[in-house]
């Protein structure tokens, strides 16, 4: 379904080539200052960059149609809408019969009948994340009022891997380059990796890391509603995500306990850990250290290169070349979506935990 | 909270050193044959093995206290209980003031006050998975009636990695060895890896892979209730899990789209893909191929070796040696928990999808 | 919160004097014909009637902004919006300090801070039911495809009580008169009752009865998600509702079991009951007879007559005369809202019960 | 389903003639003193009284099997169990083919197949309220710590109606007589009404009123999760309930607005209303006055008198005499169930509202 969250509850609607995409965000504490310019800024960060992004030229202007009065939340659901303008659906008719490898064409048709909207990926499109990012901007405001900062950056594009341990402050710096790398030098190399793939009519995958600092100890509602579980569920909604790991993640498999356990230490009178292989979470509950997680993103499924597919009517193998407008790498544009998703989940856990009344 | 699922809903209760652990499973279709011997077998697979497991000697006898009459489900919630017998709580008093690194002692105390039950890990203990495995056995029966088989095995222990692509049938063979490896040769090497860690008073991590075959196309309820998201949320409830990935997983980050996309082909008149980097899921919906995912498990937090911690009362650094009874590696015992969690989620998605009425 | 339903899920947004009111309806089966003219007709039935209704002159034009393509549902959430045009908020400023008796002014302010939107009743306004009725029209289409008809009518206005037992067909006839009475003669008397109250600067209450026929046996998910409980929860969301009763309702209190029990009989080869004091529900599950319930609606809280209230700043008693535009009786306009709410709940129970896949 | 509540979540299990009935209560704030004697007292109040109740002689001893350690809640789910001892299922076999009028025999069989457990009413039995009452006792403790008191009493049995407006304190006095009437004189008359019905081999209905005082202003989560809606949903789970009304209830239909609106007044510096036709709720949110509601309860369906039913196999009409052990009136025994249900819902709303952290 298209609703997530317990006490801060997000409902998404719309489709890539429908009239609009939008979000209803319910449970925002009343009286909060809602800076719509800030919402617009976050959405703008998600827009494609010249050269490495799709030429689809959406303006992505966010409108608030409910829940805000005189710049403040009223306590009623906040509804945000973005009109779709630059939709060119002519190319999508064919995919009903010849499903694009790596896309939801076939599964959507199987689940939702022939009436499913495949234009531009319909409700499976990365375009849904416009609404996610807009709603996430409001969650960020809520978190920032409480000293919590959510920052993501691109950790890997193809073979280019950022090997350093980064802080939230370094992650924020990624906002200054289009691939969202932590340093200008990495940005150059990642940009080249994308251009190389693009030149080959191909695409490339990546990894986004998200760091959340300023969280209080005690968030999370185990056994099932763990911080990891809630964040992971949200992340796997972001189109293209193949894996989610916290702290040491898959590296933990080859570690010894004596290496992995984070020793407790006292820092400025507060209990902290000397390192953070736990990723800020113990027993599904935040421990006061930064929450750190990484998200693996597959290479864009739409590529210009010819691919094998099947004509569903004739049952014949066929070659498919996808001509639409696509990003050769979606990882940089996933960065704001990862931040938004994390902000929404953590704000919900804060409200559920009774930290906000 | 301790409830998960929409139309097949699991509620866990109990604690490691309380009177019992148990599960209420609501939404089981009425009239289903419930083989309690089968439930017991699954629970037995979770028990520790001599040599590589904890010496805690629980019998783990499963009792059905509601929802089954004359060997069949009545449509009412099925309640399963396992009494705790071999509890030795004497050693846990100390951890209130000196939290064990890698454990929930500190976060539990922060969240649930000083009245939280830390004995044996309380509600954060791996022992909660006894109830998960028992309930999962019923979900497996439901799936098997529909031709769906859930099989997991140990893919990695420390430095020993199984590099082969495995089928569900190979995974099933892991039931014949105590580390749940796919082959006897790997089992020997993994066992040695565990014994080496144990000899050093240390522990070691691992990776479990789960393969589900026989699923129909069309399961999953995106945008948010994707197959990946629902499975991942469940997996992160299993104590010690640090990462979850589907199909290509984190490998996808360094791949090109032309490599990653799975071409559609016709097999016995059915649309399948020529390979399975998607892990059986496209757009959050099953595509008819096996669902394949991997779970990273950290090295057991409890180790005999001395560790640095903090005395919370005095604020002094202190050394902690944990003397309880612990597994040097929990990955093999996580295998049944991963299977059970997957079975519960997939059975819920089948019921939600209207495949069962 | 503003979301209700399990597998057919409604989210409302907007406010009486905000830019719009709207609804997101998630879970509509794909491929269903969506007759937007029909949606508009249902919304029009909710509009005030000359003479007995408010002079607020909203056009209430319904727009579909997602989930429908070429006249059919796509499987994605359907979003419906109605723009507010005729808003005159000038009179509401005063109620921040002098709460209107019978209104949510005080409780909204207490719960949502001073930033709550009290204009026209904000999110507590009967105007929210425009969106409910629009979404309900889609649920009705879903039900009608399965032979289920939801029909409500006005059973009582003030002292005028309809004493007959009515069928669904008689209830439908109420669409021909503005007070939604079952017969023209009752309509005249009820209209007069409303005009009498209006002439006195006062308002009057009423009762709406809803009859649903064509339901299959077996809907409802007890112990907690009973047909009665789900319907009642929805009904108490409709502004002004003070009571809900099924079948015999409060009359049951003075009855004997031998009178109340409905004998089972065979009608056209189907098991039915000889009468319907059960209101079509036994053990929280539909029994194949029409579901019948009644809803008590209080007299409109806004009246021209002077009333005692309190000036919250000075703490002084004061007299309040409410000059806005109001209906002297909301029962007739509640009829479409009751139908819509019932249709949404029953369609959800049908989907949950696996009757629709 | 068998789970209710958002942040205080109750799951019921068991059946009338199964091994036990029980409840899992999740979300109880940690560190709360749990007086198990008090839980037992509440359960004892639900037991049948000699003369006017069923001769089924259950001891109803409550056992706590999780969530409490050293007399305090640990933060983990609290599980309560009551073993069924005095079960005599021999008489229920017949009802598979000859459904009892007024019972769920037919609908349960239709929904849950022939494997449904009809013995003693199975999961539809009033016996499920043992577990509800036990869990409710814990919710009451939580409320009482915050000055909230939930008190119900019998307002009507058959033709005997209590016409006085009662306070919470008067309702508490009903604990001193077996029919739970507000005064000894009413108790005598109500008892006679029950005995008269019993003598005729018949049963009689009633009304229970519940009064909750001490609630803060601001509870309730409209639009849908209103105080009325949440309470009503719970009440309709209690077997035999046919109607729920708040404050003026169905009387409101014949009232004028000038009569019905409760004027705001200042009492001891707090904003209150001069009377309470609103039943303590405005716009779905508590207003600081006592929450008052009434529940209509049908006459017990099981009666000794002969009734018409149908033999489902032969399709023939038949006469049915029910010989089991039954209460001639369930209203008095519903009083503790109404209190428990109300306490659970209000405690959940308090936690959701952030009043408790």
PDB file of N, CA and C in Angstrom, chain A residues 69-123:
ATOM      1  N   UNK A  69      -1.242  26.948   7.576  1.00  0.00           N
ATOM      2  CA  UNK A  69      -1.948  28.229   7.585  1.00  0.00           C
ATOM      3  C   UNK A  69      -0.997  29.276   8.158  1.00  0.00           C
ATOM      4  N   UNK A  70      -0.851  30.379   7.453  1.00  0.00           N
ATOM      5  CA  UNK A  70       0.051  31.441   7.901  1.00  0.00           C
ATOM      6  C   UNK A  70       1.429  30.895   8.262  1.00  0.00           C
ATOM      7  N   UNK A  71       1.937  29.968   7.427  1.00  0.00           N
ATOM      8  CA  UNK A  71       3.300  29.473   7.603  1.00  0.00           C
ATOM      9  C   UNK A  71       3.496  28.464   8.708  1.00  0.00           C
ATOM     10  N   UNK A  72       2.411  28.025   9.327  1.00  0.00           N
ATOM     11  CA  UNK A  72       2.551  27.049  10.409  1.00  0.00           C
ATOM     12  C   UNK A  72       1.627  25.857  10.184  1.00  0.00           C
ATOM     13  N   UNK A  73       2.063  24.695  10.668  1.00  0.00           N
ATOM     14  CA  UNK A  73       1.225  23.495  10.580  1.00  0.00           C
ATOM     15  C   UNK A  73       0.022  23.669  11.494  1.00  0.00           C
ATOM     16  N   UNK A  74      -1.149  23.227  11.003  1.00  0.00           N
ATOM     17  CA  UNK A  74      -2.375  23.385  11.801  1.00  0.00           C
ATOM     18  C   UNK A  74      -2.692  22.150  12.642  1.00  0.00           C
ATOM     19  N   UNK A  75      -1.985  21.045  12.376  1.00  0.00           N
ATOM     20  CA  UNK A  75      -2.324  19.778  13.039  1.00  0.00           C
ATOM     21  C   UNK A  75      -3.094  18.862  12.107  1.00  0.00           C
ATOM     22  N   UNK A  76      -3.660  19.422  11.050  1.00  0.00           N
ATOM     23  CA  UNK A  76      -4.334  18.614  10.019  1.00  0.00           C
ATOM     24  C   UNK A  76      -3.273  18.081   9.047  1.00  0.00           C
ATOM     25  N   UNK A  77      -3.629  17.077   8.261  1.00  0.00           N
ATOM     26  CA  UNK A  77      -2.643  16.519   7.321  1.00  0.00           C
ATOM     27  C   UNK A  77      -2.121  17.579   6.349  1.00  0.00           C
ATOM     28  N   UNK A  78      -0.839  17.542   6.104  1.00  0.00           N
ATOM     29  CA  UNK A  78      -0.219  18.450   5.138  1.00  0.00           C
ATOM     30  C   UNK A  78      -0.168  17.737   3.782  1.00  0.00           C
ATOM     31  N   UNK A  79      -0.759  18.357   2.790  1.00  0.00           N
ATOM     32  CA  UNK A  79      -0.765  17.774   1.444  1.00  0.00           C
ATOM     33  C   UNK A  79       0.103  18.611   0.518  1.00  0.00           C
ATOM     34  N   UNK A  80       1.018  17.934  -0.141  1.00  0.00           N
ATOM     35  CA  UNK A  80       1.962  18.584  -1.053  1.00  0.00           C
ATOM     36  C   UNK A  80       1.757  17.993  -2.440  1.00  0.00           C
ATOM     37  N   UNK A  81       1.740  18.841  -3.452  1.00  0.00           N
ATOM     38  CA  UNK A  81       1.553  18.350  -4.815  1.00  0.00           C
ATOM     39  C   UNK A  81       2.576  18.953  -5.759  1.00  0.00           C
ATOM     40  N   UNK A  82       2.979  18.143  -6.727  1.00  0.00           N
ATOM     41  CA  UNK A  82       3.854  18.609  -7.796  1.00  0.00           C
ATOM     42  C   UNK A  82       3.215  18.171  -9.113  1.00  0.00           C
ATOM     43  N   UNK A  83       2.909  19.147  -9.944  1.00  0.00           N
ATOM     44  CA  UNK A  83       2.275  18.849 -11.229  1.00  0.00           C
ATOM     45  C   UNK A  83       3.323  18.291 -12.190  1.00  0.00           C
ATOM     46  N   UNK A  84       2.946  17.267 -12.938  1.00  0.00           N
ATOM     47  CA  UNK A  84       3.814  16.755 -14.008  1.00  0.00           C
ATOM     48  C   UNK A  84       3.558  17.548 -15.279  1.00  0.00           C
ATOM     49  N   UNK A  85       4.621  18.060 -15.889  1.00  0.00           N
ATOM     50  CA  UNK A  85       4.421  18.851 -17.106  1.00  0.00           C
ATOM     51  C   UNK A  85       5.025  18.175 -18.329  1.00  0.00           C
ATOM     52  N   UNK A  86       6.284  17.793 -18.194  1.00  0.00           N
ATOM     53  CA  UNK A  86       7.028  17.360 -19.366  1.00  0.00           C
ATOM     54  C   UNK A  86       6.889  15.855 -19.592  1.00  0.00           C
ATOM     55  N   UNK A  87       5.659  15.403 -19.811  1.00  0.00           N
ATOM     56  CA  UNK A  87       5.464  13.967 -19.976  1.00  0.00           C
ATOM     57  C   UNK A  87       5.336  13.617 -21.449  1.00  0.00           C
ATOM     58  N   UNK A  88       6.132  12.672 -21.861  1.00  0.00           N
ATOM     59  CA  UNK A  88       6.071  12.196 -23.235  1.00  0.00           C
ATOM     60  C   UNK A  88       5.854  10.689 -23.159  1.00  0.00           C
ATOM     61  N   UNK A  89       4.608  10.283 -23.335  1.00  0.00           N
ATOM     62  CA  UNK A  89       4.252   8.892 -23.068  1.00  0.00           C
ATOM     63  C   UNK A  89       4.274   8.033 -24.320  1.00  0.00           C
ATOM     64  N   UNK A  90       4.611   8.649 -25.436  1.00  0.00           N
ATOM     65  CA  UNK A  90       4.459   7.938 -26.707  1.00  0.00           C
ATOM     66  C   UNK A  90       5.280   6.653 -26.755  1.00  0.00           C
ATOM     67  N   UNK A  91       6.415   6.654 -26.033  1.00  0.00           N
ATOM     68  CA  UNK A  91       7.320   5.509 -26.177  1.00  0.00           C
ATOM     69  C   UNK A  91       6.943   4.303 -25.328  1.00  0.00           C
ATOM     70  N   UNK A  92       5.948   4.467 -24.458  1.00  0.00           N
ATOM     71  CA  UNK A  92       5.719   3.420 -23.470  1.00  0.00           C
ATOM     72  C   UNK A  92       4.717   2.351 -23.908  1.00  0.00           C
ATOM     73  N   UNK A  93       3.999   2.639 -24.987  1.00  0.00           N
ATOM     74  CA  UNK A  93       2.963   1.705 -25.423  1.00  0.00           C
ATOM     75  C   UNK A  93       3.554   0.306 -25.679  1.00  0.00           C
ATOM     76  N   UNK A  94       4.740   0.314 -26.265  1.00  0.00           N
ATOM     77  CA  UNK A  94       5.341  -0.949 -26.672  1.00  0.00           C
ATOM     78  C   UNK A  94       5.640  -1.896 -25.498  1.00  0.00           C
ATOM     79  N   UNK A  95       5.927  -1.300 -24.320  1.00  0.00           N
ATOM     80  CA  UNK A  95       6.400  -2.116 -23.192  1.00  0.00           C
ATOM     81  C   UNK A  95       5.307  -2.982 -22.576  1.00  0.00           C
ATOM     82  N   UNK A  96       4.063  -2.757 -22.988  1.00  0.00           N
ATOM     83  CA  UNK A  96       2.995  -3.653 -22.538  1.00  0.00           C
ATOM     84  C   UNK A  96       3.252  -5.057 -23.056  1.00  0.00           C
ATOM     85  N   UNK A  97       3.735  -5.128 -24.281  1.00  0.00           N
ATOM     86  CA  UNK A  97       3.957  -6.446 -24.870  1.00  0.00           C
ATOM     87  C   UNK A  97       5.400  -6.903 -24.808  1.00  0.00           C
ATOM     88  N   UNK A  98       6.295  -5.941 -24.708  1.00  0.00           N
ATOM     89  CA  UNK A  98       7.712  -6.311 -24.616  1.00  0.00           C
ATOM     90  C   UNK A  98       8.273  -5.696 -23.339  1.00  0.00           C
ATOM     91  N   UNK A  99       8.197  -6.421 -22.237  1.00  0.00           N
ATOM     92  CA  UNK A  99       8.586  -5.829 -20.960  1.00  0.00           C
ATOM     93  C   UNK A  99      10.075  -5.486 -20.932  1.00  0.00           C
ATOM     94  N   UNK A 100      10.390  -4.349 -20.346  1.00  0.00           N
ATOM     95  CA  UNK A 100      11.782  -3.930 -20.234  1.00  0.00           C
ATOM     96  C   UNK A 100      12.477  -4.714 -19.127  1.00  0.00           C
ATOM     97  N   UNK A 101      13.602  -5.354 -19.442  1.00  0.00           N
ATOM     98  CA  UNK A 101      14.349  -6.047 -18.376  1.00  0.00           C
ATOM     99  C   UNK A 101      14.696  -5.079 -17.240  1.00  0.00           C
ATOM    100  N   UNK A 102      14.583  -5.553 -16.022  1.00  0.00           N
ATOM    101  CA  UNK A 102      14.936  -4.729 -14.868  1.00  0.00           C
ATOM    102  C   UNK A 102      13.832  -3.784 -14.434  1.00  0.00           C
ATOM    103  N   UNK A 103      12.732  -3.730 -15.178  1.00  0.00           N
ATOM    104  CA  UNK A 103      11.610  -2.856 -14.834  1.00  0.00           C
ATOM    105  C   UNK A 103      10.424  -3.659 -14.319  1.00  0.00           C
ATOM    106  N   UNK A 104       9.415  -2.930 -13.805  1.00  0.00           N
ATOM    107  CA  UNK A 104       8.230  -3.568 -13.242  1.00  0.00           C
ATOM    108  C   UNK A 104       7.137  -3.797 -14.280  1.00  0.00           C
ATOM    109  N   UNK A 105       7.441  -3.609 -15.572  1.00  0.00           N
ATOM    110  CA  UNK A 105       6.379  -3.715 -16.588  1.00  0.00           C
ATOM    111  C   UNK A 105       5.597  -5.010 -16.464  1.00  0.00           C
ATOM    112  N   UNK A 106       6.325  -6.114 -16.365  1.00  0.00           N
ATOM    113  CA  UNK A 106       5.673  -7.417 -16.349  1.00  0.00           C
ATOM    114  C   UNK A 106       4.952  -7.663 -15.027  1.00  0.00           C
ATOM    115  N   UNK A 107       5.632  -7.376 -13.917  1.00  0.00           N
ATOM    116  CA  UNK A 107       5.020  -7.660 -12.614  1.00  0.00           C
ATOM    117  C   UNK A 107       3.837  -6.735 -12.359  1.00  0.00           C
ATOM    118  N   UNK A 108       3.931  -5.486 -12.802  1.00  0.00           N
ATOM    119  CA  UNK A 108       2.818  -4.554 -12.620  1.00  0.00           C
ATOM    120  C   UNK A 108       1.610  -5.044 -13.400  1.00  0.00           C
ATOM    121  N   UNK A 109       1.856  -5.480 -14.620  1.00  0.00           N
ATOM    122  CA  UNK A 109       0.765  -5.955 -15.447  1.00  0.00           C
ATOM    123  C   UNK A 109       0.150  -7.214 -14.846  1.00  0.00           C
ATOM    124  N   UNK A 110       1.013  -8.063 -14.302  1.00  0.00           N
ATOM    125  CA  UNK A 110       0.513  -9.291 -13.681  1.00  0.00           C
ATOM    126  C   UNK A 110      -0.335  -8.968 -12.457  1.00  0.00           C
ATOM    127  N   UNK A 111       0.114  -7.995 -11.677  1.00  0.00           N
ATOM    128  CA  UNK A 111      -0.598  -7.689 -10.436  1.00  0.00           C
ATOM    129  C   UNK A 111      -1.821  -6.807 -10.661  1.00  0.00           C
ATOM    130  N   UNK A 112      -1.659  -5.775 -11.489  1.00  0.00           N
ATOM    131  CA  UNK A 112      -2.697  -4.743 -11.593  1.00  0.00           C
ATOM    132  C   UNK A 112      -3.504  -4.823 -12.881  1.00  0.00           C
ATOM    133  N   UNK A 113      -3.375  -5.888 -13.635  1.00  0.00           N
ATOM    134  CA  UNK A 113      -4.142  -6.073 -14.879  1.00  0.00           C
ATOM    135  C   UNK A 113      -3.591  -5.167 -15.962  1.00  0.00           C
ATOM    136  N   UNK A 114      -4.204  -5.225 -17.113  1.00  0.00           N
ATOM    137  CA  UNK A 114      -3.739  -4.450 -18.264  1.00  0.00           C
ATOM    138  C   UNK A 114      -4.005  -2.960 -18.081  1.00  0.00           C
ATOM    139  N   UNK A 115      -4.787  -2.630 -17.077  1.00  0.00           N
ATOM    140  CA  UNK A 115      -5.112  -1.212 -16.867  1.00  0.00           C
ATOM    141  C   UNK A 115      -4.025  -0.475 -16.101  1.00  0.00           C
ATOM    142  N   UNK A 116      -2.990  -1.180 -15.693  1.00  0.00           N
ATOM    143  CA  UNK A 116      -1.922  -0.508 -14.966  1.00  0.00           C
ATOM    144  C   UNK A 116      -1.300   0.563 -15.851  1.00  0.00           C
ATOM    145  N   UNK A 117      -0.814   1.597 -15.208  1.00  0.00           N
ATOM    146  CA  UNK A 117      -0.249   2.743 -15.935  1.00  0.00           C
ATOM    147  C   UNK A 117       1.269   2.564 -16.036  1.00  0.00           C
ATOM    148  N   UNK A 118       1.726   2.135 -17.212  1.00  0.00           N
ATOM    149  CA  UNK A 118       3.168   1.902 -17.380  1.00  0.00           C
ATOM    150  C   UNK A 118       3.911   3.129 -17.899  1.00  0.00           C
ATOM    151  N   UNK A 119       3.192   4.175 -18.203  1.00  0.00           N
ATOM    152  CA  UNK A 119       3.834   5.347 -18.814  1.00  0.00           C
ATOM    153  C   UNK A 119       4.871   5.944 -17.873  1.00  0.00           C
ATOM    154  N   UNK A 120       6.099   5.935 -18.294  1.00  0.00           N
ATOM    155  CA  UNK A 120       7.169   6.517 -17.479  1.00  0.00           C
ATOM    156  C   UNK A 120       7.443   5.718 -16.216  1.00  0.00           C
ATOM    157  N   UNK A 121       6.928   4.483 -16.184  1.00  0.00           N
ATOM    158  CA  UNK A 121       7.125   3.658 -15.002  1.00  0.00           C
ATOM    159  C   UNK A 121       5.956   3.763 -14.030  1.00  0.00           C
ATOM    160  N   UNK A 122       4.987   4.642 -14.360  1.00  0.00           N
ATOM    161  CA  UNK A 122       3.754   4.748 -13.572  1.00  0.00           C
ATOM    162  C   UNK A 122       4.037   4.991 -12.108  1.00  0.00           C
ATOM    163  N   UNK A 123       3.489   4.162 -11.251  1.00  0.00           N
ATOM    164  CA  UNK A 123       3.685   4.360  -9.821  1.00  0.00           C
ATOM    165  C   UNK A 123       4.969   3.690  -9.340  1.00  0.00           C
TER     166      UNK A 123
END
